[in-house]
Coordinates of N, CA and C in Angstrom, one line a residue:
Chain A
A1 N 79.8 115.8 122.9 CA 78.6 115.3 122.3 C 78.7 114.1 121.5
Q2 N 77.8 113.4 121.5 CA 77.8 112.1 120.8 C 77.8 112.5 119.1
K3 N 78.7 111.9 118.4 CA 78.5 112.3 117.0 C 77.5 111.5 116.2
I4 N 77.5 110.1 116.8 CA 76.7 109.2 116.0 C 75.5 108.6 117.0
T5 N 74.4 108.8 117.0 CA 73.2 108.3 117.7 C 72.4 107.4 117.3
Q6 N 72.5 106.2 118.0 CA 71.4 105.2 117.5 C 70.4 104.8 118.9
T7 N 69.3 105.2 118.6 CA 68.5 105.4 119.9 C 67.6 104.1 120.1
Q8 N 67.7 103.1 119.2 CA 67.2 101.8 119.5 C 68.1 100.7 119.9
P9 N 68.2 100.5 121.3 CA 69.1 99.5 121.7 C 68.9 98.1 121.1
G10 N 67.6 97.7 120.9 CA 67.2 96.6 120.4 C 65.6 96.4 119.8
M11 N 65.5 95.9 118.7 CA 64.4 95.7 118.0 C 64.0 94.3 117.4
F12 N 62.7 94.1 117.2 CA 62.1 92.9 117.0 C 61.5 93.3 115.5
V13 N 61.6 92.4 114.6 CA 60.7 92.4 113.3 C 60.5 90.9 113.0
Q14 N 59.3 90.9 112.4 CA 58.7 89.9 111.8 C 59.5 89.3 110.5
E15 N 59.9 88.0 110.2 CA 60.4 87.6 109.1 C 59.6 88.0 107.8
K16 N 60.3 88.5 106.8 CA 59.6 89.1 105.5 C 59.1 90.5 105.6
E17 N 59.1 91.1 106.8 CA 58.6 92.4 106.9 C 59.9 93.3 106.8
A18 N 59.7 94.5 106.5 CA 60.7 95.6 106.5 C 60.8 96.2 107.8
V19 N 62.1 96.8 108.0 CA 62.6 97.3 109.2 C 63.5 98.4 109.0
T20 N 63.4 99.5 109.9 CA 64.1 100.6 109.9 C 64.9 100.8 111.1
L21 N 66.3 100.9 111.1 CA 67.2 101.2 112.0 C 67.6 102.7 112.1
D22 N 67.4 103.3 113.2 CA 67.6 105.1 113.1 C 69.0 105.1 113.4
C23 N 69.5 106.4 112.9 CA 70.8 106.9 113.1 C 70.6 108.3 112.7
T24 N 71.0 109.1 113.8 CA 71.4 110.2 113.6 C 72.9 110.8 113.8
Y25 N 73.3 111.8 113.1 CA 74.8 112.1 113.4 C 74.9 113.6 113.4
D26 N 76.1 113.9 113.9 CA 76.3 115.4 114.2 C 77.8 115.9 113.7
T27 N 77.9 116.7 112.8 CA 79.2 117.2 112.2 C 79.0 118.6 111.6
S28 N 79.9 119.4 111.6 CA 80.0 120.6 110.9 C 80.8 120.4 109.7
D29 N 81.2 119.3 109.4 CA 82.1 119.3 108.3 C 81.4 119.0 107.0
P30 N 81.5 119.8 105.9 CA 80.6 119.7 104.8 C 80.7 118.3 103.9
S31 N 81.8 117.7 104.1 CA 82.3 116.4 103.6 C 82.5 115.3 104.6
Y32 N 81.7 114.3 104.5 CA 81.7 113.2 105.4 C 80.9 111.9 104.6
G33 N 81.3 110.9 105.2 CA 80.8 109.6 104.6 C 79.9 108.8 105.9
L34 N 78.9 108.2 105.5 CA 78.2 107.4 106.5 C 78.1 106.1 106.1
F35 N 78.3 105.1 107.0 CA 78.4 103.6 106.8 C 77.5 103.1 107.8
W36 N 77.1 101.9 107.2 CA 76.4 100.9 108.2 C 77.1 99.6 108.1
Y37 N 77.2 98.8 109.5 CA 78.0 97.7 109.5 C 77.1 96.8 110.2
K38 N 77.2 95.3 109.9 CA 76.4 94.4 110.4 C 77.5 93.6 111.1
Q39 N 77.1 93.2 112.4 CA 77.9 92.2 113.4 C 77.1 91.0 113.9
P40 N 77.1 90.0 113.1 CA 76.4 88.7 113.6 C 76.9 88.2 114.9
S41 N 76.4 87.1 115.4 CA 76.9 86.6 116.7 C 78.2 86.0 116.5
S42 N 78.6 85.7 115.4 CA 80.1 85.3 115.2 C 81.2 86.5 115.4
G43 N 80.7 87.7 115.4 CA 81.6 88.8 115.8 C 82.3 89.6 114.8
E44 N 82.3 89.1 113.5 CA 82.8 89.8 112.5 C 82.3 91.2 112.0
M45 N 82.7 92.2 111.6 CA 82.2 93.4 111.1 C 82.2 93.4 109.7
I46 N 80.8 93.4 109.2 CA 80.5 93.1 107.7 C 80.0 94.8 107.1
F47 N 80.6 95.1 106.3 CA 80.2 96.4 105.6 C 79.0 96.2 104.9
L48 N 78.0 97.1 104.9 CA 76.6 96.9 104.3 C 76.5 97.9 103.3
I49 N 76.6 99.1 103.5 CA 76.1 100.2 102.7 C 76.8 101.6 103.2
Y50 N 77.1 102.4 102.0 CA 77.7 103.8 102.3 C 77.1 105.0 101.6
Q51 N 76.9 105.9 102.1 CA 76.3 107.2 101.6 C 77.2 108.3 101.9
G52 N 77.4 109.0 100.9 CA 78.3 110.2 100.8 C 77.7 111.5 101.1
S53 N 78.1 112.5 101.5 CA 77.5 113.7 102.0 C 76.9 114.6 100.7
Y54 N 77.6 114.3 99.6 CA 77.3 115.0 98.4 C 76.2 114.2 97.6
D55 N 76.1 112.9 97.9 CA 75.4 112.2 97.2 C 73.8 112.7 97.2
Q56 N 73.3 112.6 95.8 CA 71.9 113.1 95.6 C 70.9 112.3 96.0
Q57 N 71.3 111.1 95.6 CA 70.3 109.9 95.8 C 70.5 109.0 97.0
N58 N 69.5 108.3 97.5 CA 69.8 107.5 98.6 C 70.7 106.3 98.0
A59 N 71.3 105.7 99.0 CA 72.1 104.6 98.6 C 71.4 103.3 98.7
T60 N 71.6 102.2 97.6 CA 70.8 101.0 98.0 C 71.9 99.9 97.5
E61 N 71.8 98.8 98.4 CA 72.4 97.8 98.1 C 71.7 96.3 98.2
G62 N 71.1 95.9 97.2 CA 70.3 94.7 97.5 C 68.9 95.1 98.4
R63 N 68.8 94.3 99.5 CA 67.8 94.5 100.3 C 68.1 95.7 101.3
Y64 N 69.2 96.3 101.2 CA 69.5 97.4 102.2 C 69.3 98.6 101.3
S65 N 68.9 99.7 102.0 CA 68.8 101.0 101.6 C 68.8 101.9 102.7
L66 N 69.6 103.2 102.4 CA 69.8 104.1 103.3 C 68.9 105.5 103.1
N67 N 68.1 105.7 104.1 CA 67.1 106.9 103.9 C 68.0 108.0 104.5
F68 N 68.5 108.8 103.6 CA 69.4 110.0 103.9 C 68.8 111.3 103.9
Q69 N 68.6 111.9 105.0 CA 68.0 113.1 105.0 C 69.0 114.2 105.7
K70 N 69.6 114.9 104.8 CA 70.7 115.5 105.2 C 70.5 116.9 106.2
A71 N 69.2 117.4 105.9 CA 68.9 118.7 106.7 C 68.7 118.2 108.1
R72 N 68.1 117.0 108.4 CA 67.7 116.4 109.6 C 68.9 115.8 110.3
K73 N 70.2 115.4 109.5 CA 71.2 114.8 109.9 C 70.8 113.3 110.1
S74 N 70.2 112.6 109.3 CA 69.6 111.5 109.6 C 70.0 110.3 108.5
A75 N 70.2 109.2 108.9 CA 70.8 108.2 107.8 C 70.5 106.9 108.3
N76 N 69.1 106.8 108.2 CA 68.4 105.4 108.6 C 68.5 104.2 107.5
L77 N 69.0 103.2 108.2 CA 69.0 101.9 107.3 C 67.5 101.2 107.3
V78 N 67.4 100.9 106.0 CA 66.2 100.2 105.9 C 66.2 98.7 105.3
I79 N 66.0 97.8 106.0 CA 66.0 96.4 105.5 C 64.8 95.9 105.0
S80 N 64.6 95.5 103.8 CA 63.5 95.0 103.1 C 63.2 93.6 103.4
A81 N 62.2 92.9 103.4 CA 61.9 91.4 103.6 C 62.9 90.9 104.4
S82 N 62.7 91.0 105.5 CA 63.9 90.5 106.7 C 63.9 89.1 106.7
Q83 N 65.2 88.5 106.8 CA 65.3 87.2 106.9 C 65.9 86.9 108.4
L84 N 65.9 85.5 108.7 CA 66.3 85.2 110.0 C 67.9 85.4 110.1
G85 N 68.6 85.4 109.0 CA 70.1 85.8 108.9 C 70.3 87.2 109.1
D86 N 69.2 87.9 109.2 CA 69.5 89.4 109.3 C 69.6 89.7 110.9
S87 N 69.3 88.8 111.7 CA 69.4 89.0 113.3 C 70.9 89.1 113.4
A88 N 71.2 90.5 114.1 CA 72.6 90.8 114.3 C 72.8 92.2 114.9
M89 N 73.7 92.7 115.3 CA 74.0 94.1 115.8 C 74.3 94.9 114.5
Y90 N 73.8 96.0 114.6 CA 73.9 97.1 113.5 C 74.5 98.3 113.9
F91 N 75.6 98.7 113.2 CA 76.2 99.8 113.7 C 76.2 100.9 112.5
C92 N 76.0 102.1 112.9 CA 76.1 103.2 112.2 C 77.3 103.9 112.3
A93 N 78.0 104.5 111.2 CA 79.5 105.1 111.7 C 79.4 106.2 110.5
M94 N 80.4 107.1 111.0 CA 80.7 108.3 110.1 C 82.1 108.6 110.0
R95 N 82.5 108.9 108.9 CA 84.0 109.4 108.6 C 84.0 110.9 108.1
E96 N 84.7 111.7 108.8 CA 84.5 113.1 108.4 C 85.7 113.4 107.6
G97 N 85.5 114.6 106.9 CA 86.6 115.5 106.2 C 87.2 114.5 105.1
W98 N 88.4 114.9 104.6 CA 88.9 114.5 103.4 C 89.7 113.3 103.7
G99 N 89.9 113.1 105.0 CA 90.3 111.8 105.5 C 92.0 111.6 105.4
Y100 N 92.7 112.8 105.3 CA 94.1 112.9 105.2 C 94.5 113.6 106.4
G101 N 95.2 112.8 107.5 CA 95.9 113.3 108.5 C 94.9 113.8 109.6
G102 N 95.4 113.7 110.8 CA 94.8 114.1 112.0 C 93.6 113.3 112.3
S103 N 92.8 113.7 113.3 CA 91.5 112.9 113.7 C 90.4 112.7 112.6
Q104 N 90.5 113.9 111.6 CA 89.6 113.5 110.6 C 89.9 112.2 109.6
G105 N 89.1 111.7 109.3 CA 89.2 110.3 108.6 C 89.1 109.1 109.5
N106 N 89.0 109.2 110.8 CA 88.6 108.2 111.5 C 87.1 107.8 111.5
L107 N 86.9 106.5 111.6 CA 85.4 106.1 111.7 C 84.9 106.0 113.0
I108 N 83.9 106.8 113.3 CA 83.2 107.0 114.5 C 82.0 106.3 114.5
F109 N 81.7 105.3 115.6 CA 80.6 104.5 115.7 C 79.5 104.9 116.7
G110 N 78.2 104.6 116.2 CA 77.3 104.6 117.3 C 77.3 103.4 118.1
K111 N 76.2 103.4 119.2 CA 76.4 102.2 120.1 C 75.6 101.0 119.5
G112 N 75.0 101.0 118.6 CA 74.6 100.0 118.0 C 73.0 99.6 118.2
T113 N 72.5 98.8 117.4 CA 71.0 98.4 117.5 C 71.0 97.0 117.2
K114 N 70.6 96.1 118.3 CA 70.5 94.7 118.1 C 69.1 94.4 117.4
L115 N 69.2 93.7 116.4 CA 68.0 93.3 115.6 C 67.8 91.9 115.7
S116 N 66.6 91.7 115.9 CA 66.2 90.1 116.1 C 64.8 89.9 115.2
V117 N 65.2 88.9 114.3 CA 64.1 88.6 113.4 C 63.4 87.4 113.7
K118 N 62.1 87.5 113.9 CA 61.3 86.4 114.5 C 60.6 85.6 113.0
P119 N 60.8 84.2 113.5 CA 60.2 83.5 112.3 C 58.6 83.5 112.5
Chain B
N1 N 93.7 85.0 101.1 CA 92.6 86.3 100.8 C 93.2 87.7 101.4
A2 N 93.2 88.7 100.6 CA 93.6 90.1 101.0 C 92.8 90.5 102.2
G3 N 93.3 91.1 103.3 CA 92.6 91.9 104.3 C 93.4 92.1 105.4
V4 N 92.7 92.0 106.7 CA 93.2 92.4 107.7 C 93.4 91.2 108.7
T5 N 94.7 90.9 109.2 CA 95.0 89.7 109.9 C 95.2 90.1 111.3
Q6 N 94.4 89.6 112.4 CA 94.8 89.8 113.7 C 94.9 88.4 114.4
T7 N 96.1 88.6 115.3 CA 96.3 87.4 116.1 C 96.6 88.0 117.4
P8 N 96.3 87.2 118.6 CA 95.4 85.9 118.8 C 94.0 86.1 118.5
K9 N 93.4 85.1 118.4 CA 91.8 85.4 118.4 C 91.3 85.4 119.8
F10 N 91.9 84.8 120.7 CA 91.6 84.6 122.1 C 92.8 84.7 123.1
Q11 N 92.7 85.5 124.3 CA 93.8 85.5 125.0 C 93.3 85.7 126.6
V12 N 93.9 85.1 127.3 CA 93.6 85.4 128.7 C 95.0 85.8 129.6
L13 N 94.8 87.0 130.3 CA 96.0 87.6 130.9 C 95.7 87.7 132.4
K14 N 96.7 87.7 133.1 CA 96.6 87.9 134.7 C 96.9 89.4 134.8
T15 N 96.3 90.1 135.7 CA 96.5 91.4 135.9 C 97.9 91.8 136.1
G16 N 98.4 92.8 135.5 CA 99.9 93.3 135.4 C 100.6 92.6 134.3
Q17 N 100.1 91.5 133.7 CA 101.0 91.0 132.6 C 100.9 92.0 131.3
S18 N 101.8 91.8 130.5 CA 101.8 92.6 129.3 C 101.7 91.7 128.1
M19 N 101.2 92.2 127.0 CA 101.0 91.6 125.8 C 101.0 92.5 124.6
T20 N 101.2 91.8 123.5 CA 101.0 92.6 122.2 C 100.1 91.8 121.3
L21 N 99.0 92.5 120.8 CA 98.0 92.1 120.0 C 98.5 92.6 118.5
Q22 N 98.6 91.4 117.6 CA 99.4 91.7 116.3 C 98.2 92.2 115.2
C23 N 98.3 93.0 114.3 CA 97.6 93.3 113.2 C 98.4 93.5 112.0
A24 N 98.0 93.0 110.8 CA 98.9 93.4 109.6 C 97.7 93.4 108.5
Q25 N 98.0 94.1 107.6 CA 97.1 94.1 106.3 C 97.8 94.2 105.1
D26 N 97.6 93.7 103.9 CA 98.1 93.7 102.8 C 97.4 94.3 101.7
M27 N 96.6 95.4 102.0 CA 96.1 96.1 101.0 C 96.7 97.5 100.8
N28 N 97.8 97.8 101.4 CA 98.7 98.9 101.1 C 98.0 100.2 101.6
H29 N 96.9 100.0 102.7 CA 96.2 101.1 103.3 C 97.0 101.8 104.2
E30 N 96.8 103.3 104.0 CA 97.7 104.2 104.9 C 97.1 104.2 106.3
Y31 N 95.7 104.4 106.4 CA 95.1 104.4 107.7 C 95.0 103.1 108.4
M32 N 95.4 103.0 109.8 CA 95.0 101.8 110.3 C 94.6 102.1 111.9
S33 N 93.7 101.6 112.4 CA 93.2 101.8 113.7 C 93.1 100.6 114.7
W34 N 92.9 100.8 116.0 CA 92.4 99.9 116.9 C 91.3 100.3 117.7
Y35 N 90.3 99.5 117.6 CA 89.0 99.7 118.4 C 88.8 98.8 119.6
R36 N 88.2 99.1 120.6 CA 87.8 98.2 121.5 C 86.1 98.1 121.6
Q37 N 85.6 96.9 121.7 CA 84.2 96.8 121.9 C 83.6 96.3 123.1
D38 N 82.9 97.0 123.9 CA 82.2 96.5 125.1 C 80.9 96.7 124.9
P39 N 80.1 96.0 125.7 CA 78.7 95.8 125.6 C 78.0 97.2 125.8
G40 N 77.1 97.6 124.9 CA 76.4 98.7 124.9 C 77.3 100.1 124.7
M41 N 78.6 99.8 124.2 CA 79.4 101.0 123.9 C 79.6 101.1 122.8
G42 N 79.3 100.2 121.9 CA 79.9 100.4 120.3 C 81.2 100.0 120.4
L43 N 82.0 100.7 119.3 CA 83.3 100.4 118.9 C 84.2 101.9 119.5
R44 N 84.9 101.8 120.3 CA 85.6 103.0 120.5 C 87.1 102.9 120.0
L45 N 87.5 104.1 119.6 CA 88.8 104.1 119.0 C 89.8 104.2 120.1
I46 N 90.9 103.5 120.1 CA 92.1 103.5 121.0 C 93.2 104.3 120.5
H47 N 93.6 103.9 119.4 CA 94.9 104.6 118.5 C 94.6 104.5 117.3
Y48 N 95.3 105.4 116.6 CA 95.2 105.3 115.1 C 96.4 105.7 114.4
S49 N 96.7 105.3 113.2 CA 97.8 105.8 112.4 C 97.3 106.1 111.0
V50 N 98.0 107.3 110.5 CA 97.7 107.6 109.2 C 98.7 107.4 108.3
G51 N 99.8 106.7 108.8 CA 100.9 106.1 107.6 C 102.0 105.8 108.6
A52 N 103.0 105.0 107.9 CA 104.1 104.7 108.8 C 105.0 105.8 109.6
G53 N 105.2 105.4 110.7 CA 105.9 106.4 111.6 C 105.0 107.5 112.3
I54 N 103.7 107.4 112.1 CA 102.7 108.3 112.4 C 101.5 107.7 113.3
T55 N 101.5 107.9 114.6 CA 100.6 107.6 115.5 C 99.9 108.5 116.2
D56 N 98.6 108.3 116.6 CA 97.8 109.3 117.6 C 96.9 108.5 118.4
Q57 N 96.4 109.3 119.5 CA 95.4 108.8 120.4 C 94.2 108.8 119.9
G58 N 93.2 107.9 120.3 CA 91.9 108.2 119.9 C 91.2 108.4 121.3
E59 N 90.1 107.9 121.5 CA 89.0 108.2 122.5 C 89.4 107.5 123.9
V60 N 90.0 106.4 123.9 CA 90.4 105.7 125.0 C 91.7 105.2 124.8
P61 N 92.9 105.9 125.0 CA 94.3 105.5 124.7 C 94.9 105.0 126.1
N62 N 94.6 105.2 127.2 CA 95.2 105.0 128.3 C 95.3 103.5 128.6
G63 N 96.8 103.1 128.9 CA 97.0 101.7 129.1 C 97.3 100.8 127.9
Y64 N 97.4 101.6 126.7 CA 97.8 101.0 125.4 C 99.0 101.6 124.8
N65 N 99.7 101.1 124.2 CA 100.8 101.6 123.3 C 100.8 100.9 122.0
V66 N 101.0 101.9 120.8 CA 101.3 101.5 119.5 C 102.5 101.8 118.7
S67 N 102.9 101.3 117.7 CA 104.0 101.9 116.9 C 103.5 101.5 115.3
R68 N 104.0 102.2 114.4 CA 103.7 101.9 113.0 C 105.0 101.9 112.2
S69 N 106.0 101.0 112.2 CA 107.1 101.0 111.5 C 107.0 100.6 110.0
T70 N 106.1 100.0 109.7 CA 105.9 99.6 108.5 C 104.2 99.9 107.9
T71 N 104.1 100.1 106.7 CA 102.6 100.2 106.3 C 101.7 99.0 106.5
E72 N 102.5 98.0 106.6 CA 101.5 96.8 106.8 C 101.0 96.5 108.3
D73 N 101.9 96.8 109.4 CA 101.8 96.3 110.6 C 101.5 97.4 111.6
F74 N 100.4 97.1 112.5 CA 100.2 98.0 113.7 C 99.9 97.3 114.8
P75 N 100.9 96.9 115.6 CA 100.8 96.2 116.8 C 100.1 97.2 118.0
L76 N 99.3 96.5 118.8 CA 98.8 97.2 120.0 C 99.2 96.4 121.3
R77 N 100.0 97.3 122.2 CA 100.7 96.8 123.3 C 99.9 97.2 124.5
L78 N 99.5 96.2 125.3 CA 98.9 96.3 126.7 C 100.0 96.5 127.6
L79 N 100.4 97.4 128.3 CA 101.5 97.6 129.1 C 101.5 96.9 130.5
S80 N 100.4 96.9 131.1 CA 100.1 96.3 132.4 C 98.6 95.9 132.6
A81 N 98.4 94.9 132.1 CA 96.9 94.5 132.0 C 96.0 94.7 133.2
A82 N 95.0 95.2 132.9 CA 93.8 95.5 134.0 C 92.6 94.8 133.8
P83 N 91.8 94.4 134.6 CA 90.5 93.9 134.3 C 89.6 94.6 133.5
S84 N 89.8 96.0 133.4 CA 89.0 97.0 132.8 C 89.3 97.1 131.2
Q85 N 90.5 96.3 131.0 CA 90.8 96.1 129.6 C 90.2 94.8 128.8
T86 N 89.4 93.8 129.7 CA 88.7 92.9 129.4 C 87.8 93.4 128.1
S87 N 87.7 93.1 126.9 CA 87.1 93.4 125.7 C 87.4 92.7 124.4
V88 N 86.6 93.0 123.5 CA 86.8 92.5 122.0 C 87.5 93.6 121.4
Y89 N 88.9 93.5 121.0 CA 89.8 94.4 120.2 C 89.6 94.1 118.8
F90 N 89.2 95.1 117.8 CA 89.3 94.9 116.5 C 90.5 95.9 115.9
C91 N 91.0 95.5 114.8 CA 92.1 96.2 114.1 C 91.4 96.5 112.7
A92 N 91.6 97.6 112.3 CA 91.0 98.0 111.0 C 91.8 99.0 110.1
S93 N 91.6 98.8 108.8 CA 92.4 99.7 107.9 C 91.6 100.2 106.8
S94 N 92.2 101.3 106.3 CA 91.3 102.0 105.1 C 92.4 102.9 104.4
R95 N 91.9 103.3 103.0 CA 92.5 104.5 102.3 C 91.9 105.7 102.9
P96 N 92.7 106.8 102.7 CA 92.3 108.0 103.2 C 91.0 108.5 102.2
G97 N 90.0 109.2 102.9 CA 88.9 109.7 102.0 C 87.6 109.2 102.6
T98 N 86.5 110.2 102.6 CA 85.4 109.9 103.2 C 84.5 108.7 102.7
N99 N 85.0 108.4 101.2 CA 84.0 107.4 100.7 C 84.6 106.1 100.8
Y100 N 85.6 106.0 101.6 CA 86.3 104.5 101.7 C 85.9 104.1 103.2
G101 N 85.4 102.9 103.3 CA 84.9 102.2 104.6 C 86.2 101.6 105.0
Y102 N 86.2 101.3 106.3 CA 87.4 100.3 106.9 C 87.1 99.0 106.8
T103 N 88.1 98.3 106.5 CA 88.2 96.6 106.5 C 88.6 96.4 107.9
F104 N 87.9 95.4 108.4 CA 87.9 94.8 109.9 C 88.7 93.6 109.9
G105 N 89.5 93.5 111.0 CA 90.1 92.0 111.4 C 89.0 91.3 112.0
S106 N 89.3 90.0 112.2 CA 88.3 89.1 113.0 C 88.2 89.3 114.4
G107 N 89.0 90.2 115.1 CA 88.8 90.6 116.5 C 89.5 89.7 117.1
T108 N 90.0 90.0 118.4 CA 90.6 89.3 119.5 C 89.8 89.6 120.8
R109 N 89.4 88.4 121.3 CA 88.8 88.5 122.5 C 89.6 88.2 123.6
L110 N 89.9 89.3 124.5 CA 90.7 89.4 125.6 C 90.0 89.4 127.0
T111 N 90.6 88.4 127.8 CA 90.0 88.4 129.3 C 91.1 88.7 130.2
V112 N 91.0 89.8 131.1 CA 92.2 89.9 132.1 C 91.4 89.5 133.5
V113 N 92.2 88.6 134.0 CA 91.8 88.2 135.2 C 92.5 88.4 136.7

């Protein structure tokens, strides 16, 4: 079973509008971290935002926020006021467990969403 | 700059050739991983290491070999290249703990003809 599901292969958004990229996850581990990465056309992987399973508040980093709904196992990325430079692939990822030893601690990725920002 | 250094950035191999992708990090991270990225598949884990001398298989390990003799280095070896190994390869490192993200290298674009 997929641990990270991103159901939107591609999305379009108008410049200056907000956009939500969906991510659902599957784990039985009570301790986990959720991450979003951006991959522009140049290919590098850029860390955007992190949410811990025990965090009470949704994470925010500038124009990025993470809509964390633990009961639904959902961790959607919200980008406010989209810019042309936001056009990229976006990956949701999860890290389970305390990260010490064994397969727990590996970062597991979804298949990604390609976001295109229209001027 | 501190980070993860991958070499080479581009490589073309003939079927059956072998090669080693190099990865080095200077952040003293215990965890190191190799991923491959194929269109529509996201990043899939090939091999990983939780410390010097310790390696294990990820989701797609066949055709690849790794070793971790030092904390800093984690090379990925293609034993006998096949066209199915045409991909973009990323090395990444991290500290243990669910609150740490991984730092990625810039990637290696490998084509096997």
